[in-house]
Amino acid sequence: KNEVEQSPQNLTAQEGEFITINCSYSVGISALHWLQQHPGGGIVSLFMLSSGKKKHGRLIATINIQEKHSSLHITASHPRDSAVYICAVSRGGEKLTFGTGTRLTIIP
Amino acid sequence: ETGVTQSPTHLIKTRGQQVTLRCSSQSGHNTVSWYQQALGQGPQFIFQYYREEENGRGNFPPRFSGLQFPNYSSELNVNALELDDSALYLCASSGVVAGGRGTDTQYFGPGTRLTVL
C-alpha cells in the first residue's frame, strides 16, 4: 500500500463546477504539499500546510491531522485548471513522498 | 529572484551510456532534491543535497550519484543507463533544512526528459 493515496485518479467536470480532490496518508508527517503539474512536466507548488486550512484565489486546501486526510478544492473551475494535481508529504524535511496524482480535465 | 532551471530539457541516450543532468537552484536556496518521474507515476525521491553534502537518499542504486557545488547548483549522474531509467528527472530547491530538520516549500525546475534506447 502506498504511503500517500489520492482519489479520484481521473476527474472530468464542466467549467464552473466545484472540484474536490482527496489525499490520505499513512505515516506521521511534518507537512503536506499540494502540487500542480501541467503537460510537459513543470511542477508548481500550490500549498504547504501542517494544520487547518489555506486559501489562494479559487484554491482551498484543508488538512485533518487526526484523520490523516487532506482535500484540495477548486471553486468556479476553469479549463486552465486542467492539470495533474499531486499530493505529497514530508517528514522532517528530507524528502517528499508523492501520491500518483489526480488528472483533472475541465470542459468548457 | 530567479527560478529553478534544469538542462538539458530533453536527452536521448543508449543503454550502457552515462548521463549528467544539471540544476541551478533558486537564488538563496541551499538545498536541492532530485526526483525521478516515470510516465504516469508520481515522482520518486532519488536524493537530497544540503550545503554540498548528501542529506538523504531514496531507493536508488549507487549508479545514481550527485554533486552540489558551492554556488548550490547541482548535478545528477547516472552510469550504465538502463531502459527503465527513461523518465522525467526533476530537481527542486528549498531554503531551510537546518540540521536535516524542518521543512520548506520546494520549488521545482521544468525537468529533463531522458529517453534510453
Coordinates of N, CA and C in Angstrom, one line a residue:
Chain A
K1 N 0.9 -1.2 0.0 CA 0.0 0.0 0.0 C 0.9 1.2 0.0
N2 N 0.6 2.2 -0.9 CA 1.4 3.4 -0.9 C 1.1 4.2 0.3
E3 N 2.2 5.0 0.7 CA 2.1 5.8 1.9 C 1.1 7.0 1.7
V4 N 1.0 7.4 0.4 CA 0.1 8.5 0.0 C -0.9 8.1 -1.1
E5 N -2.1 8.2 -0.8 CA -3.1 7.7 -1.7 C -4.0 8.9 -2.1
Q6 N -4.3 9.0 -3.4 CA -5.2 10.1 -3.9 C -6.4 9.6 -4.5
S7 N -7.5 10.3 -4.5 CA -8.7 10.0 -5.2 C -9.4 11.2 -5.6
P8 N -10.1 11.2 -6.8 CA -10.0 10.1 -7.7 C -8.7 10.2 -8.6
Q9 N -8.5 9.2 -9.4 CA -7.3 9.2 -10.2 C -7.5 10.1 -11.4
N10 N -8.7 10.1 -11.9 CA -9.1 11.0 -13.0 C -10.4 11.6 -12.7
L11 N -10.5 12.9 -13.1 CA -11.8 13.7 -12.8 C -12.0 14.6 -14.0
T12 N -13.2 14.5 -14.6 CA -13.6 15.3 -15.7 C -14.9 16.1 -15.2
A13 N -14.9 17.4 -15.4 CA -16.0 18.2 -14.9 C -16.3 19.4 -15.9
Q14 N -17.4 19.9 -15.8 CA -17.8 21.1 -16.6 C -17.2 22.4 -16.0
E15 N -16.9 23.3 -16.8 CA -16.5 24.6 -16.4 C -17.5 25.2 -15.3
G16 N -16.9 25.7 -14.3 CA -17.8 26.3 -13.2 C -18.1 25.4 -12.0
E17 N -17.8 24.1 -12.2 CA -18.1 23.1 -11.1 C -17.1 23.3 -10.0
F18 N -17.6 22.9 -8.8 CA -16.8 22.8 -7.6 C -16.0 21.5 -7.6
I19 N -14.7 21.5 -7.5 CA -13.9 20.3 -7.6 C -13.3 20.0 -6.2
T20 N -13.3 18.7 -5.9 CA -12.6 18.2 -4.7 C -11.7 17.1 -5.0
I21 N -10.5 17.1 -4.6 CA -9.5 16.1 -4.7 C -9.1 15.7 -3.4
N22 N -9.0 14.4 -3.1 CA -8.7 13.9 -1.7 C -7.4 13.2 -1.7
C23 N -6.8 13.3 -0.5 CA -5.4 12.7 -0.2 C -5.5 12.1 1.1
S24 N -5.1 10.8 1.2 CA -4.9 10.2 2.5 C -3.5 9.7 2.7
Y25 N -3.0 9.7 3.9 CA -1.6 9.3 4.1 C -1.6 8.4 5.3
S26 N -0.5 7.6 5.4 CA -0.5 6.6 6.5 C 0.7 6.7 7.4
V27 N 1.4 7.8 7.3 CA 2.6 8.0 8.1 C 2.5 9.3 8.8
G28 N 3.3 9.5 9.9 CA 3.4 10.8 10.5 C 4.1 11.8 9.6
I29 N 3.7 13.0 9.6 CA 4.2 14.0 8.6 C 4.5 15.3 9.4
S30 N 5.4 16.1 8.7 CA 5.6 17.4 9.2 C 4.9 18.4 8.4
A31 N 4.6 18.1 7.1 CA 3.8 18.9 6.3 C 3.2 18.2 5.1
L32 N 2.2 18.7 4.6 CA 1.6 18.1 3.4 C 1.6 19.2 2.3
H33 N 1.9 18.7 1.1 CA 2.0 19.7 0.0 C 1.0 19.3 -1.1
W34 N 0.5 20.3 -1.7 CA -0.3 20.1 -2.9 C 0.4 20.8 -4.1
L35 N 0.6 20.1 -5.2 CA 1.4 20.5 -6.3 C 0.5 20.4 -7.6
Q36 N 0.9 21.2 -8.6 CA 0.2 21.1 -9.9 C 1.2 20.8 -10.9
Q37 N 0.9 19.9 -11.8 CA 1.8 19.5 -12.9 C 1.1 19.6 -14.2
H38 N 1.6 20.5 -15.1 CA 1.0 20.7 -16.4 C 1.6 19.7 -17.4
P39 N 1.0 19.4 -18.5 CA 1.6 18.6 -19.6 C 3.0 19.2 -19.9
G40 N 4.0 18.4 -20.1 CA 5.4 18.9 -20.3 C 6.2 18.8 -19.1
G41 N 5.6 18.6 -17.9 CA 6.3 18.2 -16.7 C 6.5 19.2 -15.6
G42 N 6.4 20.5 -15.9 CA 6.7 21.5 -14.8 C 5.8 21.4 -13.6
I43 N 6.4 21.4 -12.5 CA 5.6 21.3 -11.2 C 5.6 22.6 -10.5
V44 N 4.4 23.0 -10.0 CA 4.3 24.2 -9.3 C 3.7 23.9 -7.9
S45 N 4.3 24.4 -6.9 CA 3.8 24.2 -5.5 C 2.6 25.1 -5.3
L46 N 1.5 24.5 -4.9 CA 0.3 25.3 -4.6 C 0.2 25.6 -3.1
F47 N 0.3 24.6 -2.3 CA 0.2 24.8 -0.8 C 1.2 23.9 -0.1
M48 N 1.6 24.4 1.1 CA 2.2 23.6 2.0 C 1.5 23.8 3.3
L49 N 1.0 22.8 4.0 CA 0.2 23.0 5.2 C 0.4 21.9 6.2
S50 N 0.4 22.2 7.4 CA 0.6 21.3 8.5 C -0.7 21.2 9.4
S51 N -1.6 22.2 9.3 CA -2.8 22.1 10.0 C -3.8 23.1 9.4
G52 N -5.1 22.8 9.7 CA -6.1 23.8 9.3 C -6.4 23.9 7.8
K53 N -6.4 25.1 7.3 CA -6.9 25.4 6.0 C -6.1 26.6 5.4
K54 N -5.8 26.5 4.1 CA -5.2 27.6 3.4 C -6.0 27.9 2.2
K55 N -6.0 29.2 1.8 CA -6.8 29.6 0.6 C -5.9 30.5 -0.3
H56 N -5.9 30.3 -1.6 CA -5.2 31.2 -2.5 C -6.1 31.3 -3.8
G57 N -6.7 32.4 -3.9 CA -7.6 32.6 -5.1 C -8.8 31.6 -5.0
R58 N -8.9 30.8 -6.1 CA -10.0 29.9 -6.1 C -9.6 28.5 -5.5
L59 N -8.5 28.4 -5.0 CA -8.0 27.1 -4.5 C -8.0 27.2 -2.9
I60 N -8.5 26.1 -2.4 CA -8.6 25.9 -0.9 C -8.0 24.6 -0.6
A61 N -7.1 24.5 0.4 CA -6.6 23.2 0.9 C -6.9 23.1 2.4
T62 N -7.3 21.9 2.8 CA -7.6 21.6 4.2 C -6.8 20.4 4.6
I63 N -6.6 20.2 5.8 CA -5.9 19.0 6.4 C -6.5 18.7 7.7
N64 N -6.7 17.4 7.9 CA -7.1 16.9 9.2 C -6.0 15.9 9.7
I65 N -5.2 16.4 10.6 CA -4.1 15.6 11.1 C -4.5 14.3 11.7
Q66 N -5.6 14.4 12.5 CA -6.0 13.2 13.3 C -6.5 12.1 12.3
E67 N -7.1 12.5 11.2 CA -7.6 11.5 10.3 C -6.6 11.3 9.2
K68 N -5.5 12.0 9.2 CA -4.5 11.8 8.1 C -5.1 12.0 6.7
H69 N -5.8 13.1 6.6 CA -6.5 13.3 5.3 C -6.5 14.8 4.9
S70 N -6.3 15.0 3.7 CA -6.3 16.4 3.1 C -7.2 16.5 1.9
S71 N -7.8 17.6 1.7 CA -8.5 17.9 0.5 C -8.1 19.1 -0.2
L72 N -8.1 19.1 -1.5 CA -7.9 20.3 -2.4 C -9.2 20.6 -3.1
H73 N -9.6 21.8 -2.9 CA -10.9 22.3 -3.6 C -10.6 23.4 -4.6
I74 N -11.3 23.3 -5.7 CA -11.2 24.4 -6.7 C -12.6 24.9 -6.9
T75 N -12.8 26.2 -6.6 CA -14.2 26.8 -6.9 C -14.2 27.4 -8.3
A76 N -15.4 27.4 -8.9 CA -15.6 28.0 -10.2 C -14.5 27.6 -11.2
S77 N -14.4 26.3 -11.3 CA -13.4 25.7 -12.1 C -13.4 26.2 -13.6
H78 N -12.2 26.2 -14.1 CA -11.9 26.8 -15.5 C -11.1 25.8 -16.3
P79 N -11.2 25.8 -17.6 CA -10.4 24.9 -18.4 C -8.9 25.0 -18.1
R80 N -8.4 26.2 -17.7 CA -7.0 26.4 -17.5 C -6.6 25.7 -16.2
D81 N -7.5 25.2 -15.4 CA -7.2 24.4 -14.2 C -6.9 23.0 -14.5
S82 N -7.1 22.6 -15.8 CA -6.8 21.2 -16.2 C -5.3 21.0 -16.1
A83 N -5.0 19.9 -15.3 CA -3.6 19.6 -14.9 C -3.7 18.3 -14.1
V84 N -2.5 17.8 -13.7 CA -2.4 16.8 -12.7 C -2.1 17.4 -11.4
Y85 N -2.9 17.1 -10.4 CA -2.7 17.6 -9.0 C -2.2 16.5 -8.2
I86 N -1.1 16.8 -7.5 CA -0.3 15.8 -6.8 C -0.2 16.2 -5.3
C87 N -0.5 15.2 -4.5 CA -0.4 15.4 -3.0 C 1.0 14.8 -2.6
A88 N 1.7 15.4 -1.8 CA 3.0 14.9 -1.3 C 3.1 15.2 0.2
V89 N 3.8 14.3 0.9 CA 4.1 14.6 2.3 C 5.5 14.6 2.6
S90 N 5.9 15.4 3.6 CA 7.3 15.5 4.0 C 7.4 15.2 5.5
R91 N 8.5 14.6 5.9 CA 8.7 14.2 7.3 C 10.1 14.6 7.7
G92 N 10.2 15.8 8.3 CA 11.5 16.2 8.8 C 12.3 16.9 7.7
G93 N 11.8 17.1 6.6 CA 12.4 17.9 5.6 C 13.3 17.2 4.6
E94 N 13.5 15.9 4.8 CA 14.4 15.2 4.0 C 13.9 14.9 2.5
K95 N 12.7 14.6 2.4 CA 12.2 14.2 1.0 C 10.7 14.4 1.0
L96 N 10.2 14.5 -0.2 CA 8.8 14.4 -0.4 C 8.4 13.0 -0.9
T97 N 7.3 12.5 -0.3 CA 6.7 11.3 -0.8 C 5.4 11.6 -1.5
F98 N 5.3 11.2 -2.8 CA 4.2 11.7 -3.6 C 3.1 10.7 -3.8
G99 N 1.9 11.1 -3.9 CA 0.9 10.3 -4.5 C 1.0 10.2 -6.0
T100 N 0.2 9.4 -6.6 CA 0.3 9.2 -8.0 C -0.4 10.3 -8.8
G101 N -1.1 11.2 -8.2 CA -1.7 12.3 -8.9 C -3.2 12.1 -9.3
T102 N -3.9 13.2 -9.5 CA -5.2 13.2 -10.0 C -5.2 14.0 -11.2
R103 N -5.6 13.4 -12.3 CA -5.7 14.1 -13.6 C -7.1 14.8 -13.7
L104 N -7.0 16.1 -13.7 CA -8.3 16.9 -13.8 C -8.4 17.5 -15.2
T105 N -9.6 17.3 -15.8 CA -9.9 17.9 -17.0 C -11.2 18.7 -16.9
I106 N -11.1 20.0 -17.2 CA -12.3 20.9 -17.1 C -12.8 21.2 -18.5
I107 N -14.0 20.8 -18.8 CA -14.6 21.0 -20.2 C -15.3 22.3 -20.3
P108 N -15.0 23.1 -21.3 CA -15.7 24.4 -21.4 C -17.2 24.3 -21.6
Chain B
E1 N 14.4 37.6 -8.4 CA 14.6 36.3 -7.9 C 14.5 35.3 -9.1
T2 N 15.5 34.5 -9.4 CA 15.5 33.6 -10.5 C 14.9 32.3 -10.0
G3 N 14.2 31.5 -10.9 CA 13.7 30.3 -10.6 C 14.7 29.2 -10.7
V4 N 14.2 27.9 -10.5 CA 15.0 26.7 -10.7 C 15.1 26.4 -12.2
T5 N 16.3 26.2 -12.7 CA 16.4 25.8 -14.1 C 17.1 24.5 -14.2
Q6 N 16.8 23.8 -15.3 CA 17.5 22.5 -15.5 C 17.9 22.4 -16.9
S7 N 19.0 21.6 -17.1 CA 19.5 21.4 -18.5 C 20.1 20.0 -18.6
P8 N 19.9 19.4 -19.8 CA 19.1 19.9 -20.9 C 17.6 19.6 -20.7
T9 N 16.8 20.0 -21.6 CA 15.4 19.8 -21.4 C 15.0 18.4 -21.9
H10 N 15.7 17.9 -22.9 CA 15.5 16.6 -23.5 C 16.8 15.9 -23.8
L11 N 16.9 14.6 -23.6 CA 18.1 13.9 -23.9 C 17.8 12.5 -24.3
I12 N 18.5 12.0 -25.3 CA 18.3 10.6 -25.7 C 19.7 10.0 -25.6
K13 N 19.7 8.8 -24.9 CA 21.0 8.1 -24.7 C 20.7 6.6 -25.1
T14 N 21.7 5.8 -25.2 CA 21.6 4.4 -25.4 C 22.0 3.6 -24.1
R15 N 21.5 2.4 -24.0 CA 21.8 1.6 -22.9 C 23.2 1.5 -22.6
G16 N 23.7 1.6 -21.4 CA 25.1 1.5 -21.1 C 25.8 2.8 -21.0
Q17 N 25.3 3.8 -21.6 CA 25.9 5.1 -21.6 C 25.8 5.8 -20.2
Q18 N 26.5 6.9 -20.1 CA 26.4 7.7 -18.8 C 25.8 9.0 -19.2
V19 N 25.1 9.7 -18.2 CA 24.5 10.9 -18.4 C 24.7 11.8 -17.2
T20 N 24.8 13.1 -17.5 CA 24.8 14.1 -16.4 C 23.7 15.2 -16.6
L21 N 22.9 15.4 -15.6 CA 21.8 16.3 -15.7 C 22.2 17.5 -14.7
R22 N 21.8 18.7 -15.1 CA 22.2 19.8 -14.3 C 21.0 20.6 -13.8
C23 N 21.2 21.3 -12.6 CA 20.1 22.0 -12.0 C 20.7 23.2 -11.3
S24 N 20.1 24.4 -11.6 CA 20.5 25.6 -10.9 C 19.4 26.0 -9.9
S25 N 19.8 26.1 -8.6 CA 18.8 26.3 -7.6 C 18.2 27.7 -7.7
Q26 N 17.1 27.9 -7.0 CA 16.6 29.3 -6.9 C 17.5 30.1 -6.0
S27 N 17.7 31.3 -6.3 CA 18.6 32.2 -5.6 C 18.3 32.1 -4.1
G28 N 19.3 31.9 -3.2 CA 19.2 31.9 -1.8 C 18.9 30.5 -1.2
H29 N 18.7 29.5 -2.1 CA 18.3 28.2 -1.6 C 19.6 27.4 -1.5
N30 N 19.7 26.6 -0.3 CA 20.9 25.8 -0.1 C 20.7 24.3 -0.2
T31 N 19.5 23.9 -0.5 CA 19.1 22.5 -0.5 C 18.5 22.2 -1.9
V32 N 18.9 21.1 -2.4 CA 18.4 20.6 -3.7 C 18.0 19.1 -3.6
S33 N 16.9 18.8 -4.1 CA 16.4 17.4 -4.1 C 16.2 17.0 -5.6
W34 N 16.5 15.7 -5.9 CA 16.3 15.2 -7.2 C 15.2 14.1 -7.1
Y35 N 14.4 14.1 -8.2 CA 13.3 13.1 -8.2 C 13.2 12.5 -9.6
Q36 N 12.8 11.2 -9.7 CA 12.6 10.6 -11.0 C 11.1 10.3 -11.1
Q37 N 10.5 10.7 -12.3 CA 9.1 10.5 -12.5 C 8.9 9.7 -13.8
A38 N 8.6 8.4 -13.6 CA 8.2 7.6 -14.7 C 6.9 8.0 -15.3
L39 N 6.6 7.7 -16.5 CA 5.4 8.0 -17.2 C 4.2 7.5 -16.4
G40 N 3.2 8.4 -16.1 CA 2.0 8.0 -15.4 C 2.2 7.8 -13.9
Q41 N 3.3 8.1 -13.4 CA 3.6 7.8 -12.0 C 3.9 9.1 -11.3
G42 N 3.8 9.1 -9.9 CA 4.3 10.3 -9.2 C 5.8 10.3 -9.1
P43 N 6.4 11.4 -8.8 CA 7.9 11.4 -8.7 C 8.3 10.6 -7.5
Q44 N 9.5 10.0 -7.7 CA 10.2 9.2 -6.6 C 11.5 9.9 -6.2
F45 N 11.7 10.0 -4.9 CA 12.9 10.7 -4.4 C 14.1 9.9 -4.7
I46 N 15.1 10.6 -5.2 CA 16.4 10.0 -5.5 C 17.4 10.3 -4.4
F47 N 17.7 11.6 -4.2 CA 18.5 12.1 -3.1 C 18.3 13.6 -2.9
Q48 N 18.9 14.0 -1.8 CA 18.9 15.5 -1.5 C 20.3 15.9 -1.1
Y49 N 20.7 17.1 -1.5 CA 21.9 17.7 -1.1 C 21.7 19.0 -0.3
Y50 N 22.4 19.1 0.8 CA 22.4 20.3 1.7 C 23.8 20.7 1.9
R51 N 24.1 21.9 1.5 CA 25.4 22.5 1.6 C 26.5 21.5 1.2
E52 N 26.3 21.0 0.0 CA 27.3 20.2 -0.7 C 27.4 18.8 -0.2
E53 N 26.6 18.4 0.7 CA 26.7 17.0 1.2 C 25.3 16.3 1.0
E54 N 25.4 15.0 0.8 CA 24.2 14.2 0.6 C 23.4 14.2 2.0
N55 N 22.2 14.5 1.9 CA 21.3 14.6 3.1 C 20.1 13.7 3.0
G56 N 20.3 12.5 2.6 CA 19.1 11.6 2.5 C 19.1 11.0 1.1
R57 N 18.7 9.8 1.0 CA 18.7 9.1 -0.3 C 17.6 8.1 -0.3
G58 N 17.0 8.0 -1.5 CA 15.9 7.1 -1.7 C 16.4 5.8 -2.2
N59 N 15.5 4.9 -2.6 CA 15.8 3.6 -3.0 C 16.3 3.5 -4.4
F60 N 17.5 4.1 -4.7 CA 18.1 4.1 -6.0 C 19.5 3.5 -5.9
P61 N 19.9 2.7 -6.9 CA 21.3 2.1 -6.8 C 22.4 3.1 -6.9
P62 N 23.6 2.7 -6.5 CA 24.8 3.6 -6.5 C 25.1 4.2 -7.8
R63 N 24.6 3.6 -8.9 CA 25.0 4.2 -10.2 C 24.3 5.6 -10.4
F64 N 23.4 5.9 -9.5 CA 22.8 7.3 -9.4 C 23.6 8.0 -8.4
S65 N 24.3 9.0 -8.8 CA 25.1 9.8 -7.9 C 24.9 11.3 -8.2
G66 N 25.3 12.1 -7.2 CA 25.1 13.5 -7.3 C 26.2 14.4 -6.8
L67 N 26.1 15.6 -7.1 CA 27.1 16.6 -6.6 C 26.3 17.9 -6.3
Q68 N 26.7 18.7 -5.3 CA 26.2 20.0 -5.2 C 27.5 20.9 -5.1
F69 N 27.4 22.0 -5.7 CA 28.6 22.9 -5.8 C 28.4 24.1 -4.8
P70 N 29.5 24.8 -4.6 CA 29.5 25.9 -3.6 C 28.4 27.0 -4.0
N71 N 28.1 27.1 -5.2 CA 27.0 28.1 -5.6 C 25.6 27.4 -5.5
Y72 N 25.6 26.2 -4.9 CA 24.4 25.4 -4.7 C 23.7 24.8 -5.9
S73 N 24.4 25.0 -7.1 CA 23.9 24.3 -8.3 C 24.2 22.8 -8.1
S74 N 23.6 21.9 -8.9 CA 23.7 20.5 -8.6 C 23.8 19.7 -9.9
E75 N 24.3 18.5 -9.8 CA 24.3 17.6 -10.9 C 23.8 16.2 -10.5
L76 N 23.1 15.6 -11.4 CA 22.7 14.2 -11.2 C 23.4 13.4 -12.2
N77 N 24.2 12.4 -11.8 CA 24.9 11.5 -12.8 C 24.3 10.1 -12.7
V78 N 24.1 9.5 -13.9 CA 23.6 8.2 -13.9 C 24.5 7.4 -14.8
N79 N 25.2 6.3 -14.3 CA 26.0 5.5 -15.0 C 25.3 4.2 -15.5
A80 N 25.9 3.6 -16.6 CA 25.4 2.3 -17.1 C 23.9 2.4 -17.2
L81 N 23.4 3.3 -18.1 CA 22.0 3.5 -18.2 C 21.2 2.3 -18.6
E82 N 20.1 2.1 -18.1 CA 19.1 1.0 -18.4 C 17.9 1.6 -19.0
L83 N 17.2 0.8 -19.7 CA 15.9 1.2 -20.4 C 15.0 1.8 -19.4
D84 N 14.9 1.2 -18.2 CA 14.0 1.7 -17.1 C 14.3 3.1 -16.6
D85 N 15.5 3.6 -16.9 CA 15.9 4.9 -16.5 C 15.2 6.0 -17.3
S86 N 14.5 5.6 -18.3 CA 13.8 6.6 -19.1 C 12.7 7.2 -18.2
A87 N 12.8 8.5 -18.1 CA 11.8 9.2 -17.1 C 12.0 10.7 -17.2
L88 N 11.2 11.4 -16.5 CA 11.4 12.9 -16.3 C 12.2 13.0 -15.0
Y89 N 13.3 13.7 -15.1 CA 14.1 14.0 -13.9 C 13.9 15.4 -13.4
L90 N 13.4 15.5 -12.2 CA 13.1 16.8 -11.6 C 14.0 17.2 -10.5
C91 N 14.4 18.4 -10.5 CA 15.1 18.9 -9.3 C 14.3 20.0 -8.6
A92 N 14.4 20.1 -7.3 CA 13.7 21.1 -6.6 C 14.6 21.7 -5.5
S93 N 14.5 23.0 -5.4 CA 15.3 23.6 -4.4 C 14.5 24.2 -3.2
S94 N 15.1 24.2 -2.1 CA 14.4 24.8 -0.9 C 15.4 25.5 0.0
G95 N 14.9 26.3 0.9 CA 15.8 27.2 1.6 C 16.2 26.8 3.0
V96 N 15.4 25.9 3.7 CA 15.6 25.6 5.1 C 15.7 24.2 5.4
V97 N 16.9 23.6 5.6 CA 16.9 22.3 6.1 C 17.9 22.3 7.3
A98 N 17.7 23.0 8.3 CA 18.7 23.2 9.3 C 18.9 21.9 10.1
G99 N 20.1 21.3 10.0 CA 20.4 20.1 10.6 C 19.5 18.9 10.2
G100 N 18.9 19.0 9.0 CA 18.1 18.0 8.5 C 16.7 18.1 9.0
R101 N 16.4 19.0 9.8 CA 15.0 19.1 10.4 C 14.3 20.3 9.8
G102 N 13.1 20.4 10.0 CA 12.3 21.5 9.4 C 11.9 21.2 8.0
T103 N 11.1 21.9 7.5 CA 10.6 21.7 6.1 C 10.3 23.0 5.5
D104 N 10.3 23.0 4.2 CA 10.1 24.3 3.5 C 9.5 24.0 2.1
T105 N 8.9 25.0 1.5 CA 8.3 24.8 0.2 C 9.4 24.4 -0.8
Q106 N 9.2 23.5 -1.6 CA 10.2 23.1 -2.6 C 9.8 23.7 -4.0
Y107 N 10.7 24.3 -4.7 CA 10.5 24.9 -5.9 C 11.1 24.1 -7.0
F108 N 10.2 23.6 -7.9 CA 10.7 22.6 -8.9 C 11.1 23.3 -10.2
G109 N 12.1 22.7 -10.8 CA 12.5 23.0 -12.2 C 11.6 22.4 -13.2
P110 N 11.8 22.7 -14.5 CA 10.9 22.2 -15.5 C 11.2 20.7 -15.8
G111 N 12.3 20.2 -15.4 CA 12.6 18.8 -15.6 C 13.4 18.5 -16.9
T112 N 14.1 17.4 -16.8 CA 14.8 16.9 -18.0 C 14.2 15.6 -18.4
R113 N 13.8 15.5 -19.6 CA 13.2 14.2 -20.1 C 14.3 13.3 -20.7
L114 N 14.6 12.2 -20.1 CA 15.6 11.3 -20.5 C 15.0 10.1 -21.2
T115 N 15.4 9.8 -22.4 CA 15.0 8.6 -23.1 C 16.2 7.7 -23.3
V116 N 16.1 6.5 -22.8 CA 17.2 5.5 -23.0 C 16.7 4.4 -24.0
L117 N 17.5 4.3 -25.1 CA 17.1 3.4 -26.2 C 17.9 2.1 -26.1

